CSV table of C-alpha atoms in Angstrom, one decimal:
chain,number,residue,atom,x,y,z
A,1234,MET,CA,9.7,-62.3,49.4
A,1235,GLN,CA,8.2,-59.5,47.4
A,1236,LEU,CA,7.2,-59.6,43.7
A,1237,ARG,CA,8.5,-56.3,42.4
A,1238,PHE,CA,8.0,-54.3,39.2
A,1239,GLU,CA,10.0,-51.4,37.8
A,1240,TRP,CA,10.9,-49.5,34.6
A,1241,GLY,CA,14.0,-49.3,32.4
A,1242,PRO,CA,17.7,-50.0,33.1
A,1243,THR,CA,17.7,-47.8,36.3
A,1244,GLY,CA,14.7,-49.7,37.6
A,1245,ALA,CA,16.3,-53.0,36.8
A,1246,ALA,CA,19.3,-52.1,39.0
A,1247,ALA,CA,17.1,-50.8,41.7
A,1248,VAL,CA,14.9,-53.9,42.1
A,1249,ALA,CA,17.7,-56.5,41.6
A,1250,ALA,CA,16.5,-60.0,42.5
A,1251,PRO,CA,17.8,-63.5,42.0
A,1252,VAL,CA,15.5,-63.7,38.9
A,1253,THR,CA,14.9,-60.7,36.8
A,1254,VAL,CA,12.3,-60.9,34.0
A,1255,VAL,CA,12.8,-58.3,31.2
A,1256,VAL,CA,9.8,-57.3,29.1
A,1257,ASP,CA,10.0,-55.4,25.8
A,1258,VAL,CA,6.9,-56.3,23.8
A,1259,LEU,CA,7.6,-54.1,20.8
A,1260,SER,CA,9.8,-55.7,20.0
A,1261,PHE,CA,13.0,-57.2,21.6
A,1262,THR,CA,11.5,-59.9,23.8
A,1263,THR,CA,8.8,-60.8,21.3
A,1264,THR,CA,11.5,-61.3,18.6
A,1265,LEU,CA,13.6,-63.2,21.2
A,1266,THR,CA,10.7,-65.7,21.7
A,1267,VAL,CA,10.4,-66.2,17.9
A,1268,ALA,CA,14.2,-66.7,17.6
A,1269,VAL,CA,14.4,-69.2,20.4
A,1270,GLU,CA,11.4,-71.1,19.1
A,1271,ARG,CA,13.4,-71.5,15.9
A,1272,GLY,CA,16.4,-72.9,17.8
A,1273,MET,CA,18.6,-69.7,17.6
A,1274,THR,CA,21.0,-68.6,20.2
A,1275,VAL,CA,20.5,-64.9,20.8
A,1276,TYR,CA,23.1,-62.4,22.0
A,1277,PRO,CA,21.7,-59.2,23.4
A,1278,PHE,CA,23.6,-56.0,22.7
A,1279,GLY,CA,23.2,-52.4,23.9
A,1280,TRP,CA,22.7,-50.8,20.5
A,1281,LYS,CA,23.7,-51.2,16.9
A,1282,ASP,CA,27.0,-49.3,16.4
A,1283,GLU,CA,30.4,-50.1,15.1
A,1284,ARG,CA,31.1,-52.3,18.1
A,1285,ALA,CA,28.1,-54.6,17.3
A,1286,ALA,CA,29.6,-55.9,14.1
A,1287,THR,CA,32.8,-56.9,15.9
A,1288,TYR,CA,30.8,-58.4,18.7
A,1289,ALA,CA,28.8,-60.5,16.2
A,1290,ALA,CA,31.9,-61.5,14.2
A,1291,GLU,CA,33.7,-62.7,17.4
A,1292,ARG,CA,30.7,-65.1,18.0
A,1293,ASP,CA,30.2,-66.2,14.4
A,1294,ALA,CA,26.7,-64.7,14.6
A,1295,VAL,CA,24.4,-62.8,12.3
A,1296,LEU,CA,24.0,-59.2,13.3
A,1297,ALA,CA,20.4,-58.1,13.1
A,1298,ARG,CA,19.9,-55.1,10.8
A,1299,GLY,CA,17.9,-52.0,11.6
A,1300,ARG,CA,14.2,-52.7,11.0
A,1301,SER,CA,14.0,-49.7,8.6
A,1302,GLU,CA,16.4,-51.5,6.2
A,1303,ARG,CA,13.6,-53.9,5.4
A,1304,ALA,CA,16.0,-56.6,4.3
A,1305,GLY,CA,17.5,-59.6,6.1
A,1306,VAL,CA,17.0,-60.3,9.8
A,1307,SER,CA,16.2,-57.4,12.0
A,1308,LEU,CA,14.5,-56.5,15.3
A,1309,SER,CA,11.3,-57.3,13.4
A,1310,PRO,CA,9.9,-60.7,14.7
A,1311,ALA,CA,8.4,-61.3,11.3
A,1312,SER,CA,11.9,-61.1,9.8
A,1313,VAL,CA,13.2,-63.7,12.3
A,1314,ARG,CA,10.2,-66.0,11.7
A,1315,ALA,CA,11.1,-65.9,7.9
A,1316,ALA,CA,14.8,-66.3,8.3
A,1317,ALA,CA,16.6,-69.4,7.1
A,1318,GLY,CA,20.0,-70.8,8.2
A,1319,VAL,CA,20.5,-68.5,11.2
A,1320,GLU,CA,21.9,-70.3,14.3
A,1321,ARG,CA,23.3,-67.4,16.3
A,1322,LEU,CA,21.9,-63.9,16.3
A,1323,VAL,CA,23.1,-60.6,17.8
A,1324,LEU,CA,20.0,-58.7,18.5
A,1325,PRO,CA,20.7,-55.1,19.5
A,1326,SER,CA,18.0,-52.7,20.9
A,1327,PRO,CA,18.3,-49.6,23.1
A,1328,ASN,CA,15.6,-51.0,25.5
A,1329,GLY,CA,15.1,-54.6,26.4
A,1330,SER,CA,18.3,-55.9,24.8
A,1331,ALA,CA,20.3,-53.1,26.5
A,1332,ILE,CA,18.8,-54.0,29.9
A,1333,ALA,CA,19.5,-57.7,29.4
A,1334,PHE,CA,23.1,-56.9,28.3
A,1335,GLY,CA,23.6,-54.7,31.3
A,1336,LEU,CA,22.4,-57.5,33.7
A,1337,ALA,CA,24.7,-60.1,32.2
A,1338,GLY,CA,27.4,-61.0,34.8
A,1339,THR,CA,25.5,-59.6,37.8
A,1340,GLY,CA,24.6,-63.1,39.0
A,1341,ALA,CA,20.9,-62.7,38.4
A,1342,THR,CA,19.0,-65.2,36.3
A,1343,VAL,CA,17.7,-63.0,33.4
A,1344,VAL,CA,14.6,-64.2,31.6
A,1345,GLY,CA,13.0,-62.7,28.5
A,1346,ALA,CA,9.2,-62.4,28.5
A,1347,SER,CA,6.5,-61.0,26.3
A,1348,LEU,CA,2.8,-61.4,25.8
A,1349,ARG,CA,3.6,-64.5,23.7
A,1350,ASN,CA,5.2,-66.5,26.5
A,1351,ALA,CA,4.1,-64.8,29.7
A,1352,SER,CA,2.4,-67.9,31.2
A,1353,ALA,CA,5.3,-70.1,30.4
A,1354,VAL,CA,7.7,-67.6,32.1
A,1355,ALA,CA,5.4,-67.4,35.1
A,1356,ARG,CA,5.4,-71.2,35.4
A,1357,TRP,CA,9.2,-71.4,35.2
A,1358,VAL,CA,10.0,-68.6,37.7
A,1359,ALA,CA,7.2,-69.4,40.3
A,1360,GLY,CA,8.7,-70.1,43.7
A,1361,ARG,CA,11.7,-67.8,43.3
A,1362,GLU,CA,12.3,-64.2,44.3
A,1363,VAL,CA,11.4,-62.3,41.1
A,1364,SER,CA,11.5,-58.8,39.8
A,1365,VAL,CA,9.8,-57.8,36.6
A,1366,VAL,CA,11.2,-55.0,34.5
A,1367,ALA,CA,9.3,-53.2,31.7
A,1368,ALA,CA,11.8,-51.9,29.3
A,1369,GLY,CA,9.8,-48.9,28.0
A,1370,GLU,CA,10.8,-46.8,25.0
A,1371,ARG,CA,12.9,-43.6,24.5
A,1372,TRP,CA,11.9,-40.0,23.9
A,1373,PRO,CA,14.1,-38.2,21.3
A,1374,ASP,CA,16.2,-36.8,24.1
A,1375,GLY,CA,17.0,-40.3,25.3
A,1376,SER,CA,14.9,-40.2,28.4
A,1377,LEU,CA,12.6,-43.1,29.4
A,1378,ARG,CA,9.1,-43.2,27.9
A,1379,PRO,CA,7.0,-45.7,29.8
A,1380,ALA,CA,5.3,-47.8,27.2
A,1381,VAL,CA,1.9,-49.3,27.9
A,1382,GLU,CA,2.6,-52.5,25.9
A,1383,ASP,CA,5.4,-53.3,28.3
A,1384,LEU,CA,3.2,-52.6,31.3
A,1385,TRP,CA,0.7,-55.2,29.9
A,1386,GLY,CA,3.5,-57.7,29.2
A,1387,ALA,CA,4.9,-57.3,32.7
A,1388,GLY,CA,1.4,-57.5,34.1
A,1389,ALA,CA,0.8,-60.7,32.2
A,1390,VAL,CA,3.7,-62.4,33.9
A,1391,ILE,CA,2.7,-61.1,37.2
A,1392,ALA,CA,-0.9,-62.2,36.7
A,1393,GLY,CA,0.4,-65.7,35.9
A,1394,LEU,CA,2.3,-65.7,39.1
A,1395,VAL,CA,-0.7,-64.5,41.1
A,1396,ASP,CA,-2.8,-67.3,39.5
A,1397,ARG,CA,-0.2,-69.7,40.8
A,1398,GLY,CA,-0.6,-68.5,44.4
A,1399,VAL,CA,2.2,-65.9,44.5
A,1400,THR,CA,1.5,-63.2,47.1
A,1401,GLY,CA,3.6,-60.2,48.4
A,1402,LEU,CA,3.2,-58.0,45.4
A,1403,THR,CA,4.4,-54.4,45.7
A,1404,PRO,CA,1.8,-51.8,44.8
A,1405,GLU,CA,3.7,-51.3,41.5
A,1406,ALA,CA,3.4,-55.0,40.7
A,1407,ARG,CA,-0.3,-55.0,41.6
A,1408,MET,CA,-0.9,-52.1,39.3
A,1409,ALA,CA,0.8,-53.9,36.4
A,1410,GLU,CA,-1.3,-57.0,37.0
A,1411,ARG,CA,-4.5,-55.0,37.0
A,1412,ALA,CA,-3.5,-53.1,33.8
A,1413,PHE,CA,-3.0,-56.5,32.0
A,1414,ARG,CA,-6.3,-57.9,33.2
A,1415,SER,CA,-8.2,-54.8,32.1
A,1416,ALA,CA,-6.5,-54.6,28.6
A,1417,SER,CA,-8.5,-55.5,25.5
A,1418,LEU,CA,-6.0,-57.4,23.4
A,1419,PRO,CA,-5.1,-57.4,20.5
A,1420,ASP,CA,-7.1,-54.2,19.8
A,1421,ASP,CA,-5.3,-52.1,22.5
A,1422,LEU,CA,-1.9,-53.3,21.3
A,1423,VAL,CA,-2.6,-52.1,17.8
A,1424,ALA,CA,-4.1,-48.8,19.0
A,1425,CYS,CA,-1.3,-47.9,21.5
A,1426,ALA,CA,1.3,-45.3,20.5
A,1427,SER,CA,4.1,-47.9,19.8
A,1428,GLY,CA,1.7,-50.2,17.9
A,1429,GLN,CA,0.5,-47.3,15.7
A,1430,GLU,CA,4.1,-46.2,15.1
A,1431,LEU,CA,4.9,-49.7,13.7
A,1432,VAL,CA,1.7,-49.9,11.7
A,1433,GLU,CA,2.4,-46.6,10.1
A,1434,MET,CA,5.9,-47.8,9.2
A,1435,GLY,CA,4.5,-50.8,7.5
A,1436,PHE,CA,5.2,-53.3,10.3
A,1437,GLY,CA,1.7,-54.2,11.4
A,1438,GLY,CA,2.6,-57.8,11.1
A,1439,ASP,CA,5.1,-57.3,14.0
A,1440,VAL,CA,2.3,-56.0,16.2
A,1441,ASP,CA,0.2,-59.0,15.2
A,1442,ILE,CA,3.0,-61.4,16.3
A,1443,ALA,CA,3.4,-59.5,19.6
A,1444,ALA,CA,-0.3,-59.9,20.3
A,1445,GLU,CA,-0.2,-63.7,20.1
A,1446,VAL,CA,-0.9,-64.0,23.8
A,1447,ASP,CA,0.5,-67.3,25.3
A,1448,ALA,CA,1.2,-68.7,21.8
A,1449,SER,CA,4.7,-69.8,22.9
A,1450,ASP,CA,6.0,-72.1,25.6
A,1451,VAL,CA,9.6,-71.1,25.2
A,1452,VAL,CA,11.4,-69.5,28.2
A,1453,PRO,CA,14.6,-67.7,27.0
A,1454,VAL,CA,17.2,-67.5,29.8
A,1455,LEU,CA,20.5,-65.6,29.6
A,1456,ARG,CA,23.3,-68.1,29.9
A,1457,GLY,CA,26.6,-66.2,30.0
A,1458,ASP,CA,26.2,-63.7,27.2
A,1459,ALA,CA,23.4,-65.4,25.2
A,1460,PHE,CA,19.8,-66.4,25.5
A,1461,GLU,CA,18.9,-70.0,25.2
A,1462,GLU,CA,15.8,-72.1,25.9
A,1463,ALA,CA,15.5,-72.8,29.6
A,1464,ARG,CA,16.5,-76.3,30.7
């Protein structure tokens, strides 16, 4: 078995494995961990358009707002942490959520990981054939922008697996592991391009939550079309 690492939705398809770990640190999988900690069932969705409202209504779920609306539940992990009375949440994003949504129905076990729960995920997937996918961000033209925070998040999961005796890393996976081990967190997360973008938008608290390395033991697993705590 090889432990593989790739980027984005195309990479997720290219390195298909029985277990695929999706990493989107700022912010889908970080928000996902907070939601699952609070007992929420989370439905990933490709992006927030007119279909998302129908999708949420069909599942009697709350549709997360755009972060910029600054009201109600959104992709912001701080907003989910503060939410009350939400049991089911549709959480759209063009990156991590879209990748998870695209993997639903493929037969793979899809797991959501971030810096907050990387060690817990590594414990849960150890002993299986695993691919780790960093979601990345998007340039204005829609093309993939590799995001260093997702490299660190993926590397944290891979490092956890290596520490449990997993071998057979591809060079790409080994590179991600080394990137995580050399990162200075939380300072690097705040200083990176995505972190600075959120800080400048007034969402520095979201970056702080994302930097809570191994603060969570939850392992969100996609069951059908929704993420729930692993059993």
